[in-house]
Amino acid sequence: MRIAIFTKRTVFHDGFGGLETHTTVLAEELTKRGYSVVVFAPQYKLSYQSKVQNGVTYRFVPSVYRMLFKNSSDNWYSASQQAFKLEHANEKFALVISQSSAGVGIIDNRDYFKVPVLSIAHGSILSEYKTRLLSVASVKDTAYLLKDILFVLINYFGRQRDFILGSSHVVAVSNAVKNSVIDETFVSEDNITVIHNGIDPSVFANITSKKETSSLTLVFIGRLEYVKGVHVLLKALYALQNSFVKLLIIGDGPYRSYLENYVTSRNLSEQVTFKGKLSHVEAMQTLLDADVYVLPTLRVEGFPMTLPEAMFARLPLIVSDLGGNKEAIEEGKNGYIVPAGDVPALIEKINSFVDNRNLVISMGDYSYKKASSEFSIDEMLNSYIEIIKKITK
């Protein structure tokens, strides 16, 4: 079976994150199971238009991604249709997978292409707007927020409903996303299935832990921007006044210089290490070297890939109570849920591990057990394949 996946960005583009990683994992795992997969994405600044990696073919389409003037030939909406049309004429596709609304050009022309579409919802437009409300840090941000209202209205009454209601079936990456999408689009509950993001635990097989016992090491992985809430975690670390607690920060982004200045000005340099952007293997090694994974996000997350990764690394979790984060947590068994932006709550939960190091081991073991039963790559792929067979028969 030949499958086309449409996405706005890939792991080959700058600034990629969880959604792009999910695309790669899904495409490569489908390929391993005998499917032929072609990924379509805008070219942006890439110097090439085609690539094959791990059995997956990538087509990078010269185009721009914008909401207005969708019928312009250089707009992704039209350019993606044309690219798909050429590939489809050469060898028929049996299924289109749309990462969020990236495949809306195909969905809008489903009667012409006559190919079923499975769309994957990683969030909802109102959840995204709530994130922007939470991220207002200046008057300038407020001005941008007002401009975003037009974007929200176009998506809420247009593109989001077009791709959700026009799809043969929809996958939501968490129950939180499913409920938001149903509330915002009125899609039938029968037409939407929750499949949590899963990972391949074998990535840890050849990595040896270098965990130190002389300190409690926290770790964060993600893009360094205001909405990720790393500044909240640093405030908690400063308030703790405990040199026993260390923090590893993996990732890069526009907020890094602010965070580094904060660390320097608060004399936290001995406790905080900025690891920068690491390869996936290097990031997983760092997880194994840590004791507790912290996601202090202010963003309404779908279901971040870093959560099952940390769980397979046998780490307890401390996460913000937003979006699908709490679906990785059994409170008090493998971690804690805290209100977003609540520094005292973060301090309390960090101290629980400082006071009882055995908690790191017991909760970490429970994390691994939970991830193995709920968030493995096999669990995820089996669920996708079940839906694929259903809508392509």
PDB file of N, CA and C in Angstrom, residues 2 14 43 53 84 98 103 108 120 138 140 150-151 194 222 283 328 346 348:
ATOM      1  N   ARG A   2       0.519   2.220  -0.827  1.00  0.00           N
ATOM      2  CA  ARG A   2       1.282   3.471  -0.922  1.00  0.00           C
ATOM      3  C   ARG A   2       0.560   4.576  -0.142  1.00  0.00           C
ATOM      4  N   ASP A  14      14.980  23.582   9.952  1.00  0.00           N
ATOM      5  CA  ASP A  14      15.368  24.229  11.203  1.00  0.00           C
ATOM      6  C   ASP A  14      14.158  24.363  12.126  1.00  0.00           C
ATOM      7  N   GLN A  43       9.428  23.251   0.878  1.00  0.00           N
ATOM      8  CA  GLN A  43      10.885  23.195   0.810  1.00  0.00           C
ATOM      9  C   GLN A  43      11.544  24.184   1.766  1.00  0.00           C
ATOM     10  N   GLN A  53      15.372   8.527   3.106  1.00  0.00           N
ATOM     11  CA  GLN A  53      16.057   8.162   4.346  1.00  0.00           C
ATOM     12  C   GLN A  53      15.290   7.065   5.052  1.00  0.00           C
ATOM     13  N   PHE A  84       1.175  16.357  -5.421  1.00  0.00           N
ATOM     14  CA  PHE A  84       0.489  15.083  -5.171  1.00  0.00           C
ATOM     15  C   PHE A  84      -0.115  14.540  -6.463  1.00  0.00           C
ATOM     16  N   SER A  98      -2.730  13.409   6.901  1.00  0.00           N
ATOM     17  CA  SER A  98      -2.508  14.849   7.049  1.00  0.00           C
ATOM     18  C   SER A  98      -2.110  15.160   8.482  1.00  0.00           C
ATOM     19  N   GLY A 103      -2.626  18.762   4.963  1.00  0.00           N
ATOM     20  CA  GLY A 103      -3.186  18.118   3.784  1.00  0.00           C
ATOM     21  C   GLY A 103      -4.528  18.668   3.353  1.00  0.00           C
ATOM     22  N   ASP A 108      -9.802  19.123   0.524  1.00  0.00           N
ATOM     23  CA  ASP A 108     -10.798  19.938  -0.180  1.00  0.00           C
ATOM     24  C   ASP A 108     -11.108  19.392  -1.570  1.00  0.00           C
ATOM     25  N   ILE A 120      -4.378  13.829  11.578  1.00  0.00           N
ATOM     26  CA  ILE A 120      -3.883  13.702  12.950  1.00  0.00           C
ATOM     27  C   ILE A 120      -3.936  15.067  13.619  1.00  0.00           C
ATOM     28  N   SER A 138       4.659  41.108  27.232  1.00  0.00           N
ATOM     29  CA  SER A 138       4.949  42.516  27.019  1.00  0.00           C
ATOM     30  C   SER A 138       3.825  43.181  26.244  1.00  0.00           C
ATOM     31  N   LYS A 140       4.227  44.587  23.428  1.00  0.00           N
ATOM     32  CA  LYS A 140       4.438  44.135  22.056  1.00  0.00           C
ATOM     33  C   LYS A 140       3.728  42.812  21.813  1.00  0.00           C
ATOM     34  N   LEU A 150      -7.568  37.489  14.018  1.00  0.00           N
ATOM     35  CA  LEU A 150      -7.972  37.197  12.643  1.00  0.00           C
ATOM     36  C   LEU A 150      -7.568  35.780  12.264  1.00  0.00           C
ATOM     37  N   PHE A 151      -6.343  35.405  12.629  1.00  0.00           N
ATOM     38  CA  PHE A 151      -5.844  34.056  12.359  1.00  0.00           C
ATOM     39  C   PHE A 151      -6.740  33.014  13.023  1.00  0.00           C
ATOM     40  N   VAL A 194      -8.378   8.264  19.794  1.00  0.00           N
ATOM     41  CA  VAL A 194      -7.181   8.710  20.509  1.00  0.00           C
ATOM     42  C   VAL A 194      -6.067   7.676  20.351  1.00  0.00           C
ATOM     43  N   GLY A 222      13.323  20.640  24.994  1.00  0.00           N
ATOM     44  CA  GLY A 222      12.348  21.389  24.218  1.00  0.00           C
ATOM     45  C   GLY A 222      12.928  22.657  23.629  1.00  0.00           C
ATOM     46  N   ALA A 283      20.393  13.196  23.205  1.00  0.00           N
ATOM     47  CA  ALA A 283      19.319  13.632  24.108  1.00  0.00           C
ATOM     48  C   ALA A 283      18.857  12.483  24.995  1.00  0.00           C
ATOM     49  N   ALA A 328      -0.024  11.228  30.883  1.00  0.00           N
ATOM     50  CA  ALA A 328       1.173  10.416  31.124  1.00  0.00           C
ATOM     51  C   ALA A 328       1.376  10.142  32.607  1.00  0.00           C
ATOM     52  N   LEU A 346       5.992  23.796  42.123  1.00  0.00           N
ATOM     53  CA  LEU A 346       7.173  23.138  41.557  1.00  0.00           C
ATOM     54  C   LEU A 346       8.201  22.839  42.642  1.00  0.00           C
ATOM     55  N   GLU A 348       7.706  22.425  45.810  1.00  0.00           N
ATOM     56  CA  GLU A 348       7.211  21.352  46.684  1.00  0.00           C
ATOM     57  C   GLU A 348       7.484  19.976  46.079  1.00  0.00           C
TER      58      GLU A 348
END
